[in-house]
Short mmCIF file of C-alpha atoms in Angstrom, two decimals:
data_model
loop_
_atom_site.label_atom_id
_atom_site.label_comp_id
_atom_site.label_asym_id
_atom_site.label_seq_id
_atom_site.Cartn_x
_atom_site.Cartn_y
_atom_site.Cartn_z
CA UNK T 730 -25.27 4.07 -16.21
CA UNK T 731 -21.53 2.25 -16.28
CA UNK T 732 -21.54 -1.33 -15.06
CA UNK T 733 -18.16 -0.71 -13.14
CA UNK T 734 -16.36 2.32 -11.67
CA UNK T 735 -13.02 1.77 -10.91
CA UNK T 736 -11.81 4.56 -7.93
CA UNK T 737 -8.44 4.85 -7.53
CA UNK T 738 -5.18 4.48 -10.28
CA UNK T 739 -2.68 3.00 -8.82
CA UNK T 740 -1.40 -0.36 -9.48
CA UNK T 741 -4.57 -2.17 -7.73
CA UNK T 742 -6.73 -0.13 -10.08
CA UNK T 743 -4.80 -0.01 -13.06
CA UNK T 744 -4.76 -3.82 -13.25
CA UNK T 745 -8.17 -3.78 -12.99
CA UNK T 746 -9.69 -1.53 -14.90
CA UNK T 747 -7.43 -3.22 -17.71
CA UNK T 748 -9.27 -6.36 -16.97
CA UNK T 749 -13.03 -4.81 -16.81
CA UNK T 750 -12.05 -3.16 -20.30
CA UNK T 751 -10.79 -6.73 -21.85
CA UNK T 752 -13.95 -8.11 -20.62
CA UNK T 753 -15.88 -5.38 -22.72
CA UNK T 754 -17.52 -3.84 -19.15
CA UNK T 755 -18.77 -0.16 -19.64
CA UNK T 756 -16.07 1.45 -17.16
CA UNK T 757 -15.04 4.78 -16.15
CA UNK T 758 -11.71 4.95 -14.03
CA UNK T 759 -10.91 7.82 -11.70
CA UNK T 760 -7.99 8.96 -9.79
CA UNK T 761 -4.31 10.19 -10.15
CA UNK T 762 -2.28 7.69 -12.24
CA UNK T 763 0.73 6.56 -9.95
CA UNK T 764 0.04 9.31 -7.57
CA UNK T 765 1.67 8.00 -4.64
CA UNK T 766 4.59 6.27 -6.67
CA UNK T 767 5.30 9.65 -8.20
CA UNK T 768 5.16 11.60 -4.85
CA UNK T 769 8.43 9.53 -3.30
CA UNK T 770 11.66 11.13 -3.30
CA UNK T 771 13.93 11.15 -6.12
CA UNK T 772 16.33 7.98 -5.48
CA UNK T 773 14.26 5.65 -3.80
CA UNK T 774 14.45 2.47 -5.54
CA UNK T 775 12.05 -0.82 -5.52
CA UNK T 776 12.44 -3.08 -3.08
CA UNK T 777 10.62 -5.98 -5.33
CA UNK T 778 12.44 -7.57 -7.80
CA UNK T 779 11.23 -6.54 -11.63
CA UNK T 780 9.72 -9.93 -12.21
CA UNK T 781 7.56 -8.90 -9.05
CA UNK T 782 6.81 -5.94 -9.72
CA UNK T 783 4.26 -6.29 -12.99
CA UNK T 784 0.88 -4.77 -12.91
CA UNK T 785 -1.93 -6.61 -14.71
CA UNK T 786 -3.48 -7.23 -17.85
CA UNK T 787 -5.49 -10.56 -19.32
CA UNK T 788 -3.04 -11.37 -21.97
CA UNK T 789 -0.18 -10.48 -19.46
CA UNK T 790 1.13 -7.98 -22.64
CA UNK T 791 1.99 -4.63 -20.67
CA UNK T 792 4.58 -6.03 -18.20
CA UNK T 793 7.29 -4.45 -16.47
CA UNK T 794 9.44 -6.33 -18.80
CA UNK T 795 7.89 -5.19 -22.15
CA UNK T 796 8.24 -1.44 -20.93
CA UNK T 797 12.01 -1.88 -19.64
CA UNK T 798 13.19 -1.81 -23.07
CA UNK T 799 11.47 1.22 -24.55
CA UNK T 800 13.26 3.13 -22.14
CA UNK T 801 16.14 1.58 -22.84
CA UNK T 802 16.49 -0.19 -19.36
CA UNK T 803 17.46 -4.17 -18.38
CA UNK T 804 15.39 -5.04 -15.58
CA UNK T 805 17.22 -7.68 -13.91
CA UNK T 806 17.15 -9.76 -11.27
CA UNK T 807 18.71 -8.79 -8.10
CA UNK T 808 19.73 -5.05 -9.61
CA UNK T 809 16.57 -2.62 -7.51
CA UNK T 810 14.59 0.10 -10.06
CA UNK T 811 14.61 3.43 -9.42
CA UNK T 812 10.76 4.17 -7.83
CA UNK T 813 10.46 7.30 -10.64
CA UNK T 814 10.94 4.43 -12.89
CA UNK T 815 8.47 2.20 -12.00
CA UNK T 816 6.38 5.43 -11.51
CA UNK T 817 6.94 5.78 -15.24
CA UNK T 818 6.15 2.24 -15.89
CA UNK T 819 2.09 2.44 -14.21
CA UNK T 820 1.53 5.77 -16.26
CA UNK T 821 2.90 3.68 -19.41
CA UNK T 822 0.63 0.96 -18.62
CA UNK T 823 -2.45 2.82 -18.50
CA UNK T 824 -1.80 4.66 -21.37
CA UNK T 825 -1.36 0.83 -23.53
CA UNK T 826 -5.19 -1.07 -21.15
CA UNK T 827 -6.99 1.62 -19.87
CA UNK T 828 -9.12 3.65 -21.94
CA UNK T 829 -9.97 7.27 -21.20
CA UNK T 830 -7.69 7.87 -16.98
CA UNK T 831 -10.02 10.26 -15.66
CA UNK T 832 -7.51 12.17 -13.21
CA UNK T 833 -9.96 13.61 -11.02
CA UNK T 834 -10.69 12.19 -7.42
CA UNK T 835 -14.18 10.54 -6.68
CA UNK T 836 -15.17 12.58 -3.27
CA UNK T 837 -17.77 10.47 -1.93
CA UNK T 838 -19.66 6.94 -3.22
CA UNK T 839 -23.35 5.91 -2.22
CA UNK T 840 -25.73 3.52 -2.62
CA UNK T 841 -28.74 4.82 -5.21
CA UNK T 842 -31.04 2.89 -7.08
CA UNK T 843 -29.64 0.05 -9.36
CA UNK T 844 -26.24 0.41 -7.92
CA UNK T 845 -24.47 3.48 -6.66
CA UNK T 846 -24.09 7.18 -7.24
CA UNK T 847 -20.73 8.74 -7.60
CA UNK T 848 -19.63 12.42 -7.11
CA UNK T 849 -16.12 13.65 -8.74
CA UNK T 850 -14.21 16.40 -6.63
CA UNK T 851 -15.71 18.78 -8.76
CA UNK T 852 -19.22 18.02 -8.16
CA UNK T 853 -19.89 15.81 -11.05
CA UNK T 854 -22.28 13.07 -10.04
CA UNK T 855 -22.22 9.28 -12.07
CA UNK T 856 -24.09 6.22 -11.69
CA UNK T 857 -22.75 2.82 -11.80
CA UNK T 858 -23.37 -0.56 -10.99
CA UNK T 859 -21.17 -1.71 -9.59
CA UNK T 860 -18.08 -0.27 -7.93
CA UNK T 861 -13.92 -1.42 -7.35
CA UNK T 862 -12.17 0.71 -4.64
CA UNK T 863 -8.55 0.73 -5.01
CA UNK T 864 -7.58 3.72 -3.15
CA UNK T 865 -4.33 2.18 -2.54
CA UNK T 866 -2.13 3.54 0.58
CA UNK T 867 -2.65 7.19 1.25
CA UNK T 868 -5.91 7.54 2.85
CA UNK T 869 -4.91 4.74 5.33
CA UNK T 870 -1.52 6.65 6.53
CA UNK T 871 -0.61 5.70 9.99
CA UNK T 872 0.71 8.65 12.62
CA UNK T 873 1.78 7.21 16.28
CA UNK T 874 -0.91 9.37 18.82
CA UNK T 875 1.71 11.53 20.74
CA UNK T 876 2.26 13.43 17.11
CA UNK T 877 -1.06 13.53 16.01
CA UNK T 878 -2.36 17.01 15.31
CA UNK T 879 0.74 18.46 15.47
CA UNK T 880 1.14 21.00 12.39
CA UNK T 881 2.54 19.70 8.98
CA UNK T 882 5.69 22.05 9.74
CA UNK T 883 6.40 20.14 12.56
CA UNK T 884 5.41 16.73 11.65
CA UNK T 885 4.70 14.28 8.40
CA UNK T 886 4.17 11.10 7.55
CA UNK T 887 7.11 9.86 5.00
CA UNK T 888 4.63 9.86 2.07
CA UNK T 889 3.92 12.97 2.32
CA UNK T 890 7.73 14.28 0.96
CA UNK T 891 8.15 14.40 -3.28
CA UNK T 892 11.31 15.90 -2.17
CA UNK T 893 14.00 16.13 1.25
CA UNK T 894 16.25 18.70 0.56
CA UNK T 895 14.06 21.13 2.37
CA UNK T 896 15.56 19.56 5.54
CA UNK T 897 19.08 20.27 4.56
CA UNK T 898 21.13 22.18 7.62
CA UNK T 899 18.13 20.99 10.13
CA UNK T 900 17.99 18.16 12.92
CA UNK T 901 15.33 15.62 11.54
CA UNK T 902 14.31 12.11 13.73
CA UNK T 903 12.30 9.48 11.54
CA UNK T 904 10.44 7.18 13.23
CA UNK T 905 10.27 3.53 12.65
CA UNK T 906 12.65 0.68 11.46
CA UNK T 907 10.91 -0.41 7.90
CA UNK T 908 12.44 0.34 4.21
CA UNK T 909 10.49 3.73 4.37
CA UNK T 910 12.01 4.93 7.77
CA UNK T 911 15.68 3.49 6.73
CA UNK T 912 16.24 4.89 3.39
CA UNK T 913 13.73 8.02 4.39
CA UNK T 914 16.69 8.58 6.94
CA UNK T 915 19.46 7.46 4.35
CA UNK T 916 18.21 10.10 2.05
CA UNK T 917 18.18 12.90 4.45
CA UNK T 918 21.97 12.25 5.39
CA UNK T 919 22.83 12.49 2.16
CA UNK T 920 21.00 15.05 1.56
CA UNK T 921 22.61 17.25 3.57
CA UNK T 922 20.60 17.49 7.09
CA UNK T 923 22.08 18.12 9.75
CA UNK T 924 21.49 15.85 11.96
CA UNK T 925 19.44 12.52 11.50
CA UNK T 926 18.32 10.00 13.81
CA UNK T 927 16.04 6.57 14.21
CA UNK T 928 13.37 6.07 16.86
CA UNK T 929 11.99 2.78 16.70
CA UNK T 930 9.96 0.51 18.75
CA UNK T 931 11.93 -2.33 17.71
CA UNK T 932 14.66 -3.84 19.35
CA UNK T 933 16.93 -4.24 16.51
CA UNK T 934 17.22 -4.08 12.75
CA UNK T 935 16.09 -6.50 10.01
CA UNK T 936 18.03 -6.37 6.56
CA UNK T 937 16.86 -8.55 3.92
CA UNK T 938 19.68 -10.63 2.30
CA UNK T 939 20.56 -10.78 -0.90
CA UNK T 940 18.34 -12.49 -3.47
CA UNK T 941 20.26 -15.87 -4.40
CA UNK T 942 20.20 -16.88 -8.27
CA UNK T 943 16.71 -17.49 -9.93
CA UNK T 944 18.35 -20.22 -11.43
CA UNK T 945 19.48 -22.82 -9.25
CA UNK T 946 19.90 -26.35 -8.65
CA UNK T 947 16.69 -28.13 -8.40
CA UNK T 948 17.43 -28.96 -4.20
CA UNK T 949 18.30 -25.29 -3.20
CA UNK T 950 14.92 -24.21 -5.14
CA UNK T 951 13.16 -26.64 -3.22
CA UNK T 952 14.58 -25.87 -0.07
CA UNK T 953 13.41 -21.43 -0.75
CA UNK T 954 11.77 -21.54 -3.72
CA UNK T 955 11.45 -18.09 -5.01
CA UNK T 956 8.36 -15.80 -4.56
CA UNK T 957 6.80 -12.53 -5.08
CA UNK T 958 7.10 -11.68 -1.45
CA UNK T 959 11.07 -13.48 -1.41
CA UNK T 960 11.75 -16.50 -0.49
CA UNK T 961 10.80 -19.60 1.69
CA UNK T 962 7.78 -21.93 1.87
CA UNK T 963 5.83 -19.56 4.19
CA UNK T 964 6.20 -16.95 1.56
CA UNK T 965 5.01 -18.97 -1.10
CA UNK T 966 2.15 -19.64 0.59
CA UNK T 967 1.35 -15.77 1.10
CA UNK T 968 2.02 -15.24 -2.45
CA UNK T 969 0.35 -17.98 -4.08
CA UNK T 970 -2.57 -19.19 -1.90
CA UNK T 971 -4.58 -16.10 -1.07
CA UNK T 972 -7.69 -17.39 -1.56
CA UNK T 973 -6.90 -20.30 1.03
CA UNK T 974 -5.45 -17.80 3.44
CA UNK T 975 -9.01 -15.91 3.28
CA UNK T 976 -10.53 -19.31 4.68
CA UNK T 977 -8.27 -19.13 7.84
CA UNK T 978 -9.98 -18.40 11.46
CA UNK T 979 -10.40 -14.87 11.78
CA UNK T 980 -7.90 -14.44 15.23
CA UNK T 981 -5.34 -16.50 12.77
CA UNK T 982 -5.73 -14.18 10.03
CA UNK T 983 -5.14 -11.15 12.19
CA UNK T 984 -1.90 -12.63 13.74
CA UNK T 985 -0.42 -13.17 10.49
CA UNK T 986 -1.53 -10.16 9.04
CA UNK T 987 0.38 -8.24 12.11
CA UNK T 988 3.28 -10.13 11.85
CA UNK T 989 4.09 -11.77 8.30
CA UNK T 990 6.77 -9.79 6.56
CA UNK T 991 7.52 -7.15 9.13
CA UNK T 992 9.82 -4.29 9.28
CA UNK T 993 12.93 -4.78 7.33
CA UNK T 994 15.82 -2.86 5.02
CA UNK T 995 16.65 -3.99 1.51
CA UNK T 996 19.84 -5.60 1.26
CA UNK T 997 21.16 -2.22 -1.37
CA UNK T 998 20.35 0.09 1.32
CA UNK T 999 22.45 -1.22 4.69
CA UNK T 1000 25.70 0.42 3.13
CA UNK T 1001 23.71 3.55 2.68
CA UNK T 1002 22.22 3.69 6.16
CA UNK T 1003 25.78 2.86 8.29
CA UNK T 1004 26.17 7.30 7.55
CA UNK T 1005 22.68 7.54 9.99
CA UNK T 1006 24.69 7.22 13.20
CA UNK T 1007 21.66 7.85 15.98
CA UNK T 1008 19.40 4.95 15.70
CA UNK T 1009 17.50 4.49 19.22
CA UNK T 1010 15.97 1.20 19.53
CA UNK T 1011 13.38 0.08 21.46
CA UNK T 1012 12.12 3.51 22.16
CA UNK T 1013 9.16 5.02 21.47
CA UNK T 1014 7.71 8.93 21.84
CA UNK T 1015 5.32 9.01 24.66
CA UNK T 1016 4.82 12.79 24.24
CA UNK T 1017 5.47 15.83 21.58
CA UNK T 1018 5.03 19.62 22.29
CA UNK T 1019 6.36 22.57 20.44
CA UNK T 1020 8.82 24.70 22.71
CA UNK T 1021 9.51 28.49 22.96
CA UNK T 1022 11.93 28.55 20.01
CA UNK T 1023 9.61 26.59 17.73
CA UNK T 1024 11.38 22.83 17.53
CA UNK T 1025 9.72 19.90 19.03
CA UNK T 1026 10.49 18.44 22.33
CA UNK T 1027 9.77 14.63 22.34
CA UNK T 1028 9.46 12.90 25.88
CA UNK T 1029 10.95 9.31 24.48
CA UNK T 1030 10.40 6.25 26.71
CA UNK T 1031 12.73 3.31 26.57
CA UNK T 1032 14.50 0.71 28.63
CA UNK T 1033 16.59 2.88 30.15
CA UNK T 1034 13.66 5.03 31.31
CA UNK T 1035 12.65 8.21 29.58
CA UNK T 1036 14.67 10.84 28.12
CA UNK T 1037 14.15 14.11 26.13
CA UNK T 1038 15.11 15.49 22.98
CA UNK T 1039 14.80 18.37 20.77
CA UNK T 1040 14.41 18.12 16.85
CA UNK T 1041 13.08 20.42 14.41
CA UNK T 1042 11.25 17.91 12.19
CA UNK T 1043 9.64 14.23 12.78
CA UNK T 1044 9.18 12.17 10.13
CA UNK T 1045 6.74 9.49 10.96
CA UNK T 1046 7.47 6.40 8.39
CA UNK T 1047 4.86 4.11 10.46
CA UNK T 1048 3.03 2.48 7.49
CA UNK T 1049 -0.66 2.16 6.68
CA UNK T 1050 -3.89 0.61 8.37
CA UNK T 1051 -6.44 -0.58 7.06
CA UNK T 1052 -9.34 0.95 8.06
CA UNK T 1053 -12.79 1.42 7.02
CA UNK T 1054 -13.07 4.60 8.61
CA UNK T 1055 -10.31 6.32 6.83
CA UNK T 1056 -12.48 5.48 3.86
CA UNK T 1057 -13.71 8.99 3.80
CA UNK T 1058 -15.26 8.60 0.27
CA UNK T 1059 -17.56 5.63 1.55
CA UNK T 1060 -21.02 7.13 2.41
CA UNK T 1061 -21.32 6.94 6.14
CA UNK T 1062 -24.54 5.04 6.00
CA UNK T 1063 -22.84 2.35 3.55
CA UNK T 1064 -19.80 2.57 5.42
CA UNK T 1065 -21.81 1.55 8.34
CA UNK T 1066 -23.16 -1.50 7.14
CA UNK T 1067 -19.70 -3.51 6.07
CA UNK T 1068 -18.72 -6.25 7.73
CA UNK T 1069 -15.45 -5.90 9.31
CA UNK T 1070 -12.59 -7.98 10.36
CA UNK T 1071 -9.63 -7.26 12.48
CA UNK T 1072 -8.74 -5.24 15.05
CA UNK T 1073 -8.63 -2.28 12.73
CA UNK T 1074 -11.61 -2.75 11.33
CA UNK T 1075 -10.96 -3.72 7.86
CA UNK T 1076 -13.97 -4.61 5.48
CA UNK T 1077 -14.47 -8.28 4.74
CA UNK T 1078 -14.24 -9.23 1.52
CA UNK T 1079 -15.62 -12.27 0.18
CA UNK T 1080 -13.93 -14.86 -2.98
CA UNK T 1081 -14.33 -12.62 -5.58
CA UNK T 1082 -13.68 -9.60 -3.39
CA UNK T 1083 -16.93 -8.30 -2.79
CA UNK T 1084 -17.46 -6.25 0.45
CA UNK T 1085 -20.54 -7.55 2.64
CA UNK T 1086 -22.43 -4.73 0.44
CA UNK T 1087 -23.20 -5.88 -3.24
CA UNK T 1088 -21.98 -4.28 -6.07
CA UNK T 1089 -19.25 -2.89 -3.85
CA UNK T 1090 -15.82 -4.33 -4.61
CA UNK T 1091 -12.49 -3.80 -3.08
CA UNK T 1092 -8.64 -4.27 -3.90
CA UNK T 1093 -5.38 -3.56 -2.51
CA UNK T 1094 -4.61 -2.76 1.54
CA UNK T 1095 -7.95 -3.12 2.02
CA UNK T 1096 -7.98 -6.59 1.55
CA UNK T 1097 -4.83 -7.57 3.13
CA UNK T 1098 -6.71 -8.46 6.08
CA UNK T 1099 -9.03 -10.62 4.29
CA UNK T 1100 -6.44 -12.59 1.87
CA UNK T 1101 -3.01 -12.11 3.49
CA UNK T 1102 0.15 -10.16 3.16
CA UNK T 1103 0.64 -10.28 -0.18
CA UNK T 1104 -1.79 -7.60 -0.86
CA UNK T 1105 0.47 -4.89 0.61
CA UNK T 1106 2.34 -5.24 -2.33
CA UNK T 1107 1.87 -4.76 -6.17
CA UNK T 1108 2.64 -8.44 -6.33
CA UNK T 1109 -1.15 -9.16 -5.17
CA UNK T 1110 -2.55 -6.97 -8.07
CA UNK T 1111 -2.07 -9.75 -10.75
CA UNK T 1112 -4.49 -12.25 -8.40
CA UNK T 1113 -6.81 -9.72 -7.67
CA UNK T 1114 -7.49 -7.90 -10.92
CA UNK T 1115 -9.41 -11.04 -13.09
CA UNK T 1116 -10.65 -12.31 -10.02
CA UNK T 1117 -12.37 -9.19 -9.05
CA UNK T 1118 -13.68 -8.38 -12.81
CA UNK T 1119 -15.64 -12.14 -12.33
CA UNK T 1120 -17.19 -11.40 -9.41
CA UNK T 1121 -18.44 -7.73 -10.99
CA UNK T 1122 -19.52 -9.74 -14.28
CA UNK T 1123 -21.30 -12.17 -11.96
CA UNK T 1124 -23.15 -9.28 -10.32
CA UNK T 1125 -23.58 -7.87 -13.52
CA UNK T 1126 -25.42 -10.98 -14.71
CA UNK T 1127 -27.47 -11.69 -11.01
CA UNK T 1128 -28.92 -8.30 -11.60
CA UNK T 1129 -29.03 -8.14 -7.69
CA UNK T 1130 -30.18 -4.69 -5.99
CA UNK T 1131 -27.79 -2.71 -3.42
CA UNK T 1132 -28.43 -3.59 0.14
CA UNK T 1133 -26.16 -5.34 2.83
CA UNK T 1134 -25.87 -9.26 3.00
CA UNK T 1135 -26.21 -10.80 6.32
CA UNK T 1136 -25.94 -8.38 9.14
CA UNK T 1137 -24.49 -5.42 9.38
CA UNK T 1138 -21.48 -4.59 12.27
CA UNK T 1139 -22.37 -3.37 15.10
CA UNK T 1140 -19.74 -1.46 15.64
CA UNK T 1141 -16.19 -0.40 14.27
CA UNK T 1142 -14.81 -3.84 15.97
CA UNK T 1143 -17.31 -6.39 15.65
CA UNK T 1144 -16.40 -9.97 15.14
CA UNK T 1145 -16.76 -11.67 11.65
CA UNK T 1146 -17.31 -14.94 10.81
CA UNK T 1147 -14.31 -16.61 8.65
#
């Protein structure tokens, strides 16, 4: 039996499987290294700066900046990495702190005796402990209902394309007005489609400016320091106070959590994006059916009143929620019994990020609802990973049985306690 299975191989459980294996934990770690880094289209770049952008070990040793130069490459502030990079960088990292990637996927996770029991997609089944799911964003991808069930030919989400050309010659509308849906539609243009446009509930456009010095006088620090998540005083406060952000009133957390860093386009990109010349604001697709001649006819409602429009291809770039029950590889029965919070029905996590069900720890999106924006981004790995790893030691050490704590939801959108 393993005292810690990590699921999941992204930067969440990179970071902290590298910690369990410092700590001398008997760990197995499954999952695709970097899978959904690797599956973005060739020139996307990072929109965190490098010093952001680190994923996590103890001694702090296996850094963005200590793999820059072994690929010959300055990473700078205020110059954006190429994703494939940074791609390159995770794979690097758990080549240097994480002993023996297992690539395969864990299909489901359920409570046994002692712990939990673990089947791989193969049909392997393992016993642990204790367990960290860090799925990271794919299972959690978010489709607008009028283009739900549509087929794949006809509709995606954004992370679903490795590559764009495919689209070259056809009409393609992207919908939303984040990073993904700007240079998603940036790409295509260049790319060679034939026509490109924005749909977007939003009533205008938000560009990030660009990042002033890291080294400045001492009163324009004060006045934005710099963070993870940019900069400003309500920033630094996502970035560095987590754990007090976890304390907040549940209705406060949710409000934040919905609006705190919202859609917005990296300052590199808004050169790039003036070729996209249809961008519809505040519009949004009330309907989508597939006509005669096999394009898609959306029915799009907006100020003006609604209009109609034909396109071969939507690309839905809507983000991610949270959800428990897109956590397919949770046993139903354990899934269940979680304690949720938000409106979406995210698990509650206690301090050391243990779900309401012991032994069962959780990291990355997951979490955000519990401890704040900055775990939408890789910059929240680095506070998670050690922090997790104590609270699976402590376990470890209580020798406490599976079982939920308190009582279980009673229903996908019960109210939690803060």
């Amino acid at each position: 039996m393993y005292d810690l299975v990590v699921v999941g191989a992204g930067p969440y459980g990179l970071s902290v499987a590298a910690h369990a294996a410092a700590h001398g934990l008997t760990l197995r770690t499954f999952g695709r290294s970097m899978e959904s880094w690797h599956a973005m289209p060739p020139g996307m770049f990072l929109k965190s700066e490098p010093w952001a952008s680190h994923l996590s070990d103890p001694e702090g040793a296996y850094g963005l900046d200590a793999y820059a130069p072994t690929r010959g490459v300055r990473a700078e502030h205020g110059v954006p990495l190429p994703v494939d990079f940074f791609a390159s960088y995770g794979d690097w990292f758990a080549r240097q702190a994480v002993p023996a990637l297992d690539e395969r996927l864990i299909a489901s996770v359920a409570p046994a005796a002692e712990g939990f029991e673990l089947r791989t997609e193969d049909g392997e089944s393992l016993r642990t402990r204790t367990v960290a799911l860090a799925v990271g964003v794919l299972p959690f991808m978010e489709i607008p209902g009028p283009l739900r069930g549509l087929p794949r030919r006809y509709v995606t989400h954004s992370s679903h394309h490795g590559e764009l050309d495919r689209f070259a010659g056809r009409d393609v509308t992207v919908v939303g007005a984040g990073q993904a849906a700007l240079e998603t539609a940036a790409l295509l243009t260049e790319q060679g489609a034939a026509s490109v446009r924005i749909v977007a509930r939003a009533d205008r456009l938000n560009w990030n400016t660009l990042p002033p010095a890291l080294h400045r006088g001492p009163w324009r620090s004060v006045r934005a320091p710099h963070t993870g998540l940019g900069c400003g005083w309500r920033n630094k406060l996502y970035a560095d106070t987590p754990g007090i952000f976890r304390r907040l009133p549940a209705a406060t957390r949710e409000r934040i959590f919905d609006s705190a860093l919202g859609p917005a386009g990296a300052w590199w990109l808004r050169e790039r994006f003036a070729a996209v010349g249809d961008v519809r604001l505040g519009q949004r697709i009330t309907s989508a059916t597939v006509t005669r001649d096999e394009r898609l006819r959306l029915d799009v409602a907006g100020p003006g009143g609604t209009t109609v429009l034909e396109t071969d291809h939507v690309v839905a770039a809507t983000g991610f929620t949270p959800s428990l029950e897109r956590a397919g590889m949770l046993d139903p029965a354990l899934r269940g019994a979680l304690r949720t919070v938000g409106a979406a029905g995210a698990p509650e996590v206690g301090g050391l990020f243990e779900s309401s069900w012991p032994g069962l720890f959780l990291a990355g999106l997951l979490t955000a609802p519990s401890y704040g924006p900055s775990m939408r981004f890789v910059f929240g790995a680095k506070y998670t990973a050690g922090r997790l790893v104590k609270g699976v030691r402590q376990r470890l050490r209580s020798g406490a049985r599976g079982g939920a704590v308190g009582r279980p939801r009673t229903g996908a959108r019960a109210a939690v306690r803060a």
